Short mmCIF file of N, CA and C in Angstrom, two decimals:
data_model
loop_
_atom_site.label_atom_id
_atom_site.label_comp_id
_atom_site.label_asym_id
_atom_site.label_seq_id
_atom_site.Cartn_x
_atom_site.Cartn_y
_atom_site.Cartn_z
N UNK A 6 19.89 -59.06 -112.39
CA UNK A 6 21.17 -58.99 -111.74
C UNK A 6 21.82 -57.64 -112.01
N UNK A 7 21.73 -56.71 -110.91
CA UNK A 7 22.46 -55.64 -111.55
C UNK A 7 24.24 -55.34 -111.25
N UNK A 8 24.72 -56.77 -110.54
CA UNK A 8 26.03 -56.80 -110.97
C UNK A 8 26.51 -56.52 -112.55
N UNK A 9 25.89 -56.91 -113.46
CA UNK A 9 26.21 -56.99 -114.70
C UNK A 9 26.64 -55.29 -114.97
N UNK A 10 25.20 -54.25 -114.24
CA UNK A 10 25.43 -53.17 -115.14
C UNK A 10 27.01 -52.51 -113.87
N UNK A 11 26.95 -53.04 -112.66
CA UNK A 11 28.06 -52.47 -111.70
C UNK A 11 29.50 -52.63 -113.00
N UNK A 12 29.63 -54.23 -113.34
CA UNK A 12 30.72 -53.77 -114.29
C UNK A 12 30.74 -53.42 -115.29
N UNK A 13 29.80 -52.89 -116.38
CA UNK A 13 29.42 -52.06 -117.21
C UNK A 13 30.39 -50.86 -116.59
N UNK A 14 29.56 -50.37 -115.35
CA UNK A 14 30.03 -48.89 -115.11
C UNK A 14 31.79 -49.36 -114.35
N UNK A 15 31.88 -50.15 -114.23
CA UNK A 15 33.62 -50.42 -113.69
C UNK A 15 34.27 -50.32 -114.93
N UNK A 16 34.04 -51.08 -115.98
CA UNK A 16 34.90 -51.02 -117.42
C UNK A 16 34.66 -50.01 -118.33
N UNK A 17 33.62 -49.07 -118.05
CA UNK A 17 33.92 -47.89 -118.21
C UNK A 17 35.16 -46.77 -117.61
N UNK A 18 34.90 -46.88 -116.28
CA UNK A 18 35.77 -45.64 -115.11
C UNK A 18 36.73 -46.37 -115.74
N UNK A 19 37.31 -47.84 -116.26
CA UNK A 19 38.71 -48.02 -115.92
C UNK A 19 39.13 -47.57 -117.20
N UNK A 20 38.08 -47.87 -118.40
CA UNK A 20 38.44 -47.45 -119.63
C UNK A 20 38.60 -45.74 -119.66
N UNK A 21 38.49 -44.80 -118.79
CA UNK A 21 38.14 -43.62 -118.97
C UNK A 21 39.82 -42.82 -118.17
N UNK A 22 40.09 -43.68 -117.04
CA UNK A 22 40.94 -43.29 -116.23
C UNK A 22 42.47 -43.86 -117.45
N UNK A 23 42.54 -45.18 -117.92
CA UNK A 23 43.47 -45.31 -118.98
C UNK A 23 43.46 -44.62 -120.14
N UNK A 24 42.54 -44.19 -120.66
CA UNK A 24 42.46 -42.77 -121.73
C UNK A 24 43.14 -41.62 -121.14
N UNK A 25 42.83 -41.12 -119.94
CA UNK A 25 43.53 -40.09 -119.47
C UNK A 25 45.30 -39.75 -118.62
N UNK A 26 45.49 -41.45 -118.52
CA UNK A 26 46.75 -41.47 -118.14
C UNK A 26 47.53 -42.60 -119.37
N UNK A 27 47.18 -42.21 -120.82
CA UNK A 27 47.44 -42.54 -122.06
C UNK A 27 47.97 -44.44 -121.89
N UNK A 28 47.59 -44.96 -121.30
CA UNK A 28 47.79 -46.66 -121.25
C UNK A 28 47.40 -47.35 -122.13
N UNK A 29 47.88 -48.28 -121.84
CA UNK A 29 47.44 -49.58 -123.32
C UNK A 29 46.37 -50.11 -122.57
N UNK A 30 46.45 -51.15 -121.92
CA UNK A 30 45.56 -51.54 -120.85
C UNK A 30 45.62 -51.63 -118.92
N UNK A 31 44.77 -52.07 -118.69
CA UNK A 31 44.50 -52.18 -117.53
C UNK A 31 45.14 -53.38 -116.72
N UNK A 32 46.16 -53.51 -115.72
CA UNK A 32 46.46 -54.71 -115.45
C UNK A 32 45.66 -55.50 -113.93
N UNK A 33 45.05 -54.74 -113.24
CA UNK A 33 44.88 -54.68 -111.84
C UNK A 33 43.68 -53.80 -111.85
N UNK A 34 42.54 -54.13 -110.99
CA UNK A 34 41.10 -53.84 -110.86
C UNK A 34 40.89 -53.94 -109.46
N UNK A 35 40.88 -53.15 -108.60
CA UNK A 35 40.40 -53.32 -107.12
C UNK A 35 39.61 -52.53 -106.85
N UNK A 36 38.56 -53.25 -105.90
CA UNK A 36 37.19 -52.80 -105.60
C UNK A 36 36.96 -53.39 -104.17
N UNK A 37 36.34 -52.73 -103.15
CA UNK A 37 36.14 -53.15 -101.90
C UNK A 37 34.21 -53.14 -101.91
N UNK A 38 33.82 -54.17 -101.28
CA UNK A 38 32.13 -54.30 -101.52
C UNK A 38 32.26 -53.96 -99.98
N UNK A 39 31.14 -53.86 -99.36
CA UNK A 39 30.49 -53.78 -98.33
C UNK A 39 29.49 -55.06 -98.28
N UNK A 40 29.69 -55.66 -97.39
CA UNK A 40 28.67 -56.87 -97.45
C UNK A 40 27.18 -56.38 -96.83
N UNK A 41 26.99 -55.29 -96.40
CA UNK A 41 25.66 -54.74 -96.82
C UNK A 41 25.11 -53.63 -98.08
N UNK A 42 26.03 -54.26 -99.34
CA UNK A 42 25.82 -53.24 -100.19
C UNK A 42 24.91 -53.61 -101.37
N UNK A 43 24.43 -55.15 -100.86
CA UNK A 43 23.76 -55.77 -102.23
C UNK A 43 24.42 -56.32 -103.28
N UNK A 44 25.33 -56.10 -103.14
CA UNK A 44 26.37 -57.17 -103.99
C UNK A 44 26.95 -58.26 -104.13
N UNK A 45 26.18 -59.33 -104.76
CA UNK A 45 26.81 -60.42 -104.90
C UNK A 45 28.20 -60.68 -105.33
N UNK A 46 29.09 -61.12 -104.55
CA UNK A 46 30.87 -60.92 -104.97
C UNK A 46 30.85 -62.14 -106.03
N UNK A 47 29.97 -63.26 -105.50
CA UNK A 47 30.72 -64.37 -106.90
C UNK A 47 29.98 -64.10 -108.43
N UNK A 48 28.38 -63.55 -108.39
CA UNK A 48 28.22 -62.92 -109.61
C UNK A 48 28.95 -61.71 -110.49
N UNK A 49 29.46 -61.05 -109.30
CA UNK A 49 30.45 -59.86 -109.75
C UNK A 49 31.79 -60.62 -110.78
N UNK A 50 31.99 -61.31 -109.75
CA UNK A 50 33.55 -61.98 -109.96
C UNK A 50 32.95 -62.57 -111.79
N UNK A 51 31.66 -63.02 -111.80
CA UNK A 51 31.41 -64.28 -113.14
C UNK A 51 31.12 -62.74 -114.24
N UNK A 52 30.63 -62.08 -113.43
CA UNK A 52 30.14 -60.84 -114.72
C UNK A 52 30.93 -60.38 -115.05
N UNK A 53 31.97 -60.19 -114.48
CA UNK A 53 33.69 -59.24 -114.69
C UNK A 53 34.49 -59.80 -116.13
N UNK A 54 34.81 -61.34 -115.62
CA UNK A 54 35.33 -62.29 -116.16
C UNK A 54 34.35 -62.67 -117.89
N UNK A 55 33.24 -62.18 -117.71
CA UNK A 55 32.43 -62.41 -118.99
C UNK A 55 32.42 -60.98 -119.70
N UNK A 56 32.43 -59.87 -119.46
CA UNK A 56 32.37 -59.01 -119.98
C UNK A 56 33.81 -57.90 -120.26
N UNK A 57 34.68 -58.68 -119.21
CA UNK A 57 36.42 -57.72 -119.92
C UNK A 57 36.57 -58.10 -121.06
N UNK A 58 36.25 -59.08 -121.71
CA UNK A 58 36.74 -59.22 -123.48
C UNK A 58 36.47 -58.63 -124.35
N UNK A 59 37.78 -58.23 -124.46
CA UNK A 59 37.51 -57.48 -125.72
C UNK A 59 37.75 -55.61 -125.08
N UNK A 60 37.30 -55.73 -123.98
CA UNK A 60 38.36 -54.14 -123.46
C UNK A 60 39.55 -54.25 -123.04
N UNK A 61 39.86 -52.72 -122.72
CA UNK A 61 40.85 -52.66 -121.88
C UNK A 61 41.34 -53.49 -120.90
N UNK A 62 40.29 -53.83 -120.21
CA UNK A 62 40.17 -54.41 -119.32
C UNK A 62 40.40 -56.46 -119.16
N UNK A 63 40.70 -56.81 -120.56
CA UNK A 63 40.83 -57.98 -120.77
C UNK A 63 41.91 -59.09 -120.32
N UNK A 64 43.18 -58.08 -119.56
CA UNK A 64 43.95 -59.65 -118.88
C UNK A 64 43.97 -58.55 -117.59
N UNK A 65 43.29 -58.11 -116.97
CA UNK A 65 43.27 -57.66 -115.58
C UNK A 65 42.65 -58.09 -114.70
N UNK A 66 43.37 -58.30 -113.77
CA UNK A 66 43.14 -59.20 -112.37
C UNK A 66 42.15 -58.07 -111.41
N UNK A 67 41.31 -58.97 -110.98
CA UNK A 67 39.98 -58.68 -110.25
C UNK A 67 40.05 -59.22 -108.96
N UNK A 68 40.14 -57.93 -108.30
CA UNK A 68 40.39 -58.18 -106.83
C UNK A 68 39.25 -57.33 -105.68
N UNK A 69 38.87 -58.26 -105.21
CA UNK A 69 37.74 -58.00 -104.42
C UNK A 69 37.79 -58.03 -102.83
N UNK A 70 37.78 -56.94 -102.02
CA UNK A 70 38.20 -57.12 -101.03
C UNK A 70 36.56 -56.63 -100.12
N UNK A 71 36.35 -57.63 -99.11
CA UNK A 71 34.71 -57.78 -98.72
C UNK A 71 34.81 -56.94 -96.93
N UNK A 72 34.25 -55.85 -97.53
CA UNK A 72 34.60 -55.01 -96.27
C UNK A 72 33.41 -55.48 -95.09
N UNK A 73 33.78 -55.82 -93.86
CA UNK A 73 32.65 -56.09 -92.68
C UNK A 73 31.84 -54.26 -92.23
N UNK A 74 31.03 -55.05 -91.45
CA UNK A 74 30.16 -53.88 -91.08
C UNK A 74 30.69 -53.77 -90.14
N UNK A 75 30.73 -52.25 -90.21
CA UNK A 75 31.59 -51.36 -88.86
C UNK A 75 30.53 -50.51 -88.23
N UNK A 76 30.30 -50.66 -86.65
CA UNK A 76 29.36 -49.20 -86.31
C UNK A 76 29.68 -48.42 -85.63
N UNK A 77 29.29 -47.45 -85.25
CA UNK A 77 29.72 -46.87 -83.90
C UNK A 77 28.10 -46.66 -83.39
N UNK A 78 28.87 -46.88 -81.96
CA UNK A 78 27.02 -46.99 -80.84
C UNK A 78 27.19 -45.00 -80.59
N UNK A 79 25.94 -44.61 -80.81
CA UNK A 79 25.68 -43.22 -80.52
C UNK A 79 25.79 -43.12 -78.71
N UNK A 80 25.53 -44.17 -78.27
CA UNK A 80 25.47 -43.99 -76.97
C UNK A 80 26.52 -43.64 -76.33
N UNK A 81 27.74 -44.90 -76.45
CA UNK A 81 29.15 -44.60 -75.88
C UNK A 81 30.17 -44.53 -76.40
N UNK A 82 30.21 -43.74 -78.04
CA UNK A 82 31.34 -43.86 -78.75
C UNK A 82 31.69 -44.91 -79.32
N UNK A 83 31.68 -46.15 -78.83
CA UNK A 83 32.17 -47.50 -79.22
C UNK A 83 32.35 -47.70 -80.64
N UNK A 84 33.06 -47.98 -81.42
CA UNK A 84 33.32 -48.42 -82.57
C UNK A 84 33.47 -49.93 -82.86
N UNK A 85 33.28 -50.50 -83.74
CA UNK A 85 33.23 -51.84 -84.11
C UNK A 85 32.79 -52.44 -84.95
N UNK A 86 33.34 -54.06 -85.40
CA UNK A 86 33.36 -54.77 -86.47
C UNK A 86 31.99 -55.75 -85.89
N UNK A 87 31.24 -55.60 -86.62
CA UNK A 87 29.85 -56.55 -86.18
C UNK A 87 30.55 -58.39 -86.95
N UNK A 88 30.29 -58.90 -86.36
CA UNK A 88 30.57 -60.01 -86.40
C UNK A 88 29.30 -60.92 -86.98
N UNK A 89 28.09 -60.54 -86.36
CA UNK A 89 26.55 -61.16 -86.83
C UNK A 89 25.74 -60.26 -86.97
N UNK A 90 24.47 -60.69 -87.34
CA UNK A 90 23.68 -59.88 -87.47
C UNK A 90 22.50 -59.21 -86.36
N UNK A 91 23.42 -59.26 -85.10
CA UNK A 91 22.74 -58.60 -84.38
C UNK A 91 23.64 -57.32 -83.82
N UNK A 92 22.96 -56.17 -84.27
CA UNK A 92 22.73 -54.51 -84.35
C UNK A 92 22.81 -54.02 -83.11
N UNK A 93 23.84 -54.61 -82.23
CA UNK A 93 23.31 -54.07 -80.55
C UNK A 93 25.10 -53.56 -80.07
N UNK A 94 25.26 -52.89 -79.37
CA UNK A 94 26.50 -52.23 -79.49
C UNK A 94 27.36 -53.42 -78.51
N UNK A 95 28.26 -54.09 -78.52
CA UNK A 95 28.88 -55.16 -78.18
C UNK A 95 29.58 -54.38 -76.52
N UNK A 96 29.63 -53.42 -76.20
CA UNK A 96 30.40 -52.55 -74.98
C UNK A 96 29.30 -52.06 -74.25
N UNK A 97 28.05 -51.75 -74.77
CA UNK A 97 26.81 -50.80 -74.04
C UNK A 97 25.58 -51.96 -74.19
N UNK A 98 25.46 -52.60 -75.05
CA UNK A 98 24.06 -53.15 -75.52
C UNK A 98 23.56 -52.59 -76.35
N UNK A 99 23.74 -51.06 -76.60
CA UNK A 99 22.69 -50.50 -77.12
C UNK A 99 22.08 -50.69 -78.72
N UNK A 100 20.99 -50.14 -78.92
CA UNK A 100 20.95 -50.91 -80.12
C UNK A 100 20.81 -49.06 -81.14
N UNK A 101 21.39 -48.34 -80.48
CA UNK A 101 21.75 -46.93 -81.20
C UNK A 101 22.58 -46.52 -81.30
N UNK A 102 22.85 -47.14 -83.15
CA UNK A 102 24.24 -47.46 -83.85
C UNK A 102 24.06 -47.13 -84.73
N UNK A 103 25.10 -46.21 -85.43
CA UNK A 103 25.64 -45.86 -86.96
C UNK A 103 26.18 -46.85 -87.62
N UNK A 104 26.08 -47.25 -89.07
CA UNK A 104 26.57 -47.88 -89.80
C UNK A 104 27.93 -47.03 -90.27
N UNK A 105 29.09 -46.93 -90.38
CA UNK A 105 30.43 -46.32 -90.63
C UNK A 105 30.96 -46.83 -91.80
N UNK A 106 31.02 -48.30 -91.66
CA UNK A 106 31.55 -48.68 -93.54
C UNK A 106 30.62 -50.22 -93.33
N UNK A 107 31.09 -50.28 -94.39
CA UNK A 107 30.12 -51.88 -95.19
C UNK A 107 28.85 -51.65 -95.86
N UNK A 108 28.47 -50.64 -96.04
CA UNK A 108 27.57 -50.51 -96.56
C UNK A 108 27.87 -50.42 -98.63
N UNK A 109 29.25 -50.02 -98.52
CA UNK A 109 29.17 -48.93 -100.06
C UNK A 109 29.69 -50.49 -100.92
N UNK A 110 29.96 -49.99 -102.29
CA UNK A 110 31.23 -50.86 -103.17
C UNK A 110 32.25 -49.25 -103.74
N UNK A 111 32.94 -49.58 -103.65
CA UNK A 111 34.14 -48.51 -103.80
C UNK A 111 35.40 -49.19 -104.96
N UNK A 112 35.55 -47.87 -106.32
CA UNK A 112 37.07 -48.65 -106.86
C UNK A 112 37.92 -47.94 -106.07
N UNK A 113 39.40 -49.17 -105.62
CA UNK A 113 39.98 -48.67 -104.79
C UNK A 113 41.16 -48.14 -105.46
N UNK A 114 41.34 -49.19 -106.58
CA UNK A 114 42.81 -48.92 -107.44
C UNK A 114 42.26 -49.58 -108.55
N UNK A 115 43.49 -48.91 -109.68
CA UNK A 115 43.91 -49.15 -110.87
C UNK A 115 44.95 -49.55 -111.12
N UNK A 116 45.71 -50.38 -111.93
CA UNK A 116 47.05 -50.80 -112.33
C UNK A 116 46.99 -50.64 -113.76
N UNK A 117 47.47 -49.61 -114.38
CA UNK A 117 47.56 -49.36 -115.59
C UNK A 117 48.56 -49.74 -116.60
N UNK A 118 48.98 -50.70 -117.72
CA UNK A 118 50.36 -50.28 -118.43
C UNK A 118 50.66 -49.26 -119.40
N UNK A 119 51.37 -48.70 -119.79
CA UNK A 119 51.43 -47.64 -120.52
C UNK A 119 52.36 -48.31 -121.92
N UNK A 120 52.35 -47.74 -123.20
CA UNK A 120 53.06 -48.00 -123.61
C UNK A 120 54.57 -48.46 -124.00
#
């Protein structure tokens, strides 16, 4: 499962970004997945919740926001939210399409307290 090491490297950045803006802890954790990014959101959610103890990161709320696949058709500009998993441009047919977002996991924010 390499959710585990994703929040490894999340409770790091958050531990690294509260070192540098001198905080006590972390209150707020937001992250946007791409549901073609390989990421399981409810193992994320169980790995998060098992491994903030004891950091910074230990009463901060984990918020996960599950971004859809967006494309644009090379053919006619078209932009759009794919709905299923069929890859065909919903305005042209075509099936020559860029992936635009849903692919990544991204931190979006931090909520820090300070002393």
């Amino acid at each position: 499962m390499h959710e585990y090491s994703i929040v490894d490297s999340l409770l790091q950045l958050a531990d690294e970004h509260a070192r540098k803006n001198n905080a006590k802890k972390v209150t707020k954790l937001e992250i946007k997945i791409g549901v073609l990014s390989g990421v399981e959101p409810d193992l994320l959610q169980t790995a998060f919740e098992t491994f903030k103890e004891g950091t910074i990161c230990e009463e901060a709320e984990f918020i996960m926001k599950i971004q859809p696949v967006i494309i644009r058709c090379r053919n006619c500009g078209y932009e759009a939210e794919l709905k299923k998993d069929e890859y065909r441009c919903p305005k042209c047919n075509s099936g020559n399409l860029e992936i635009i977002d849903g692919e990544d996991m991204y931190l979006m924010s931090l909520e820090l307290e300070k002393d």
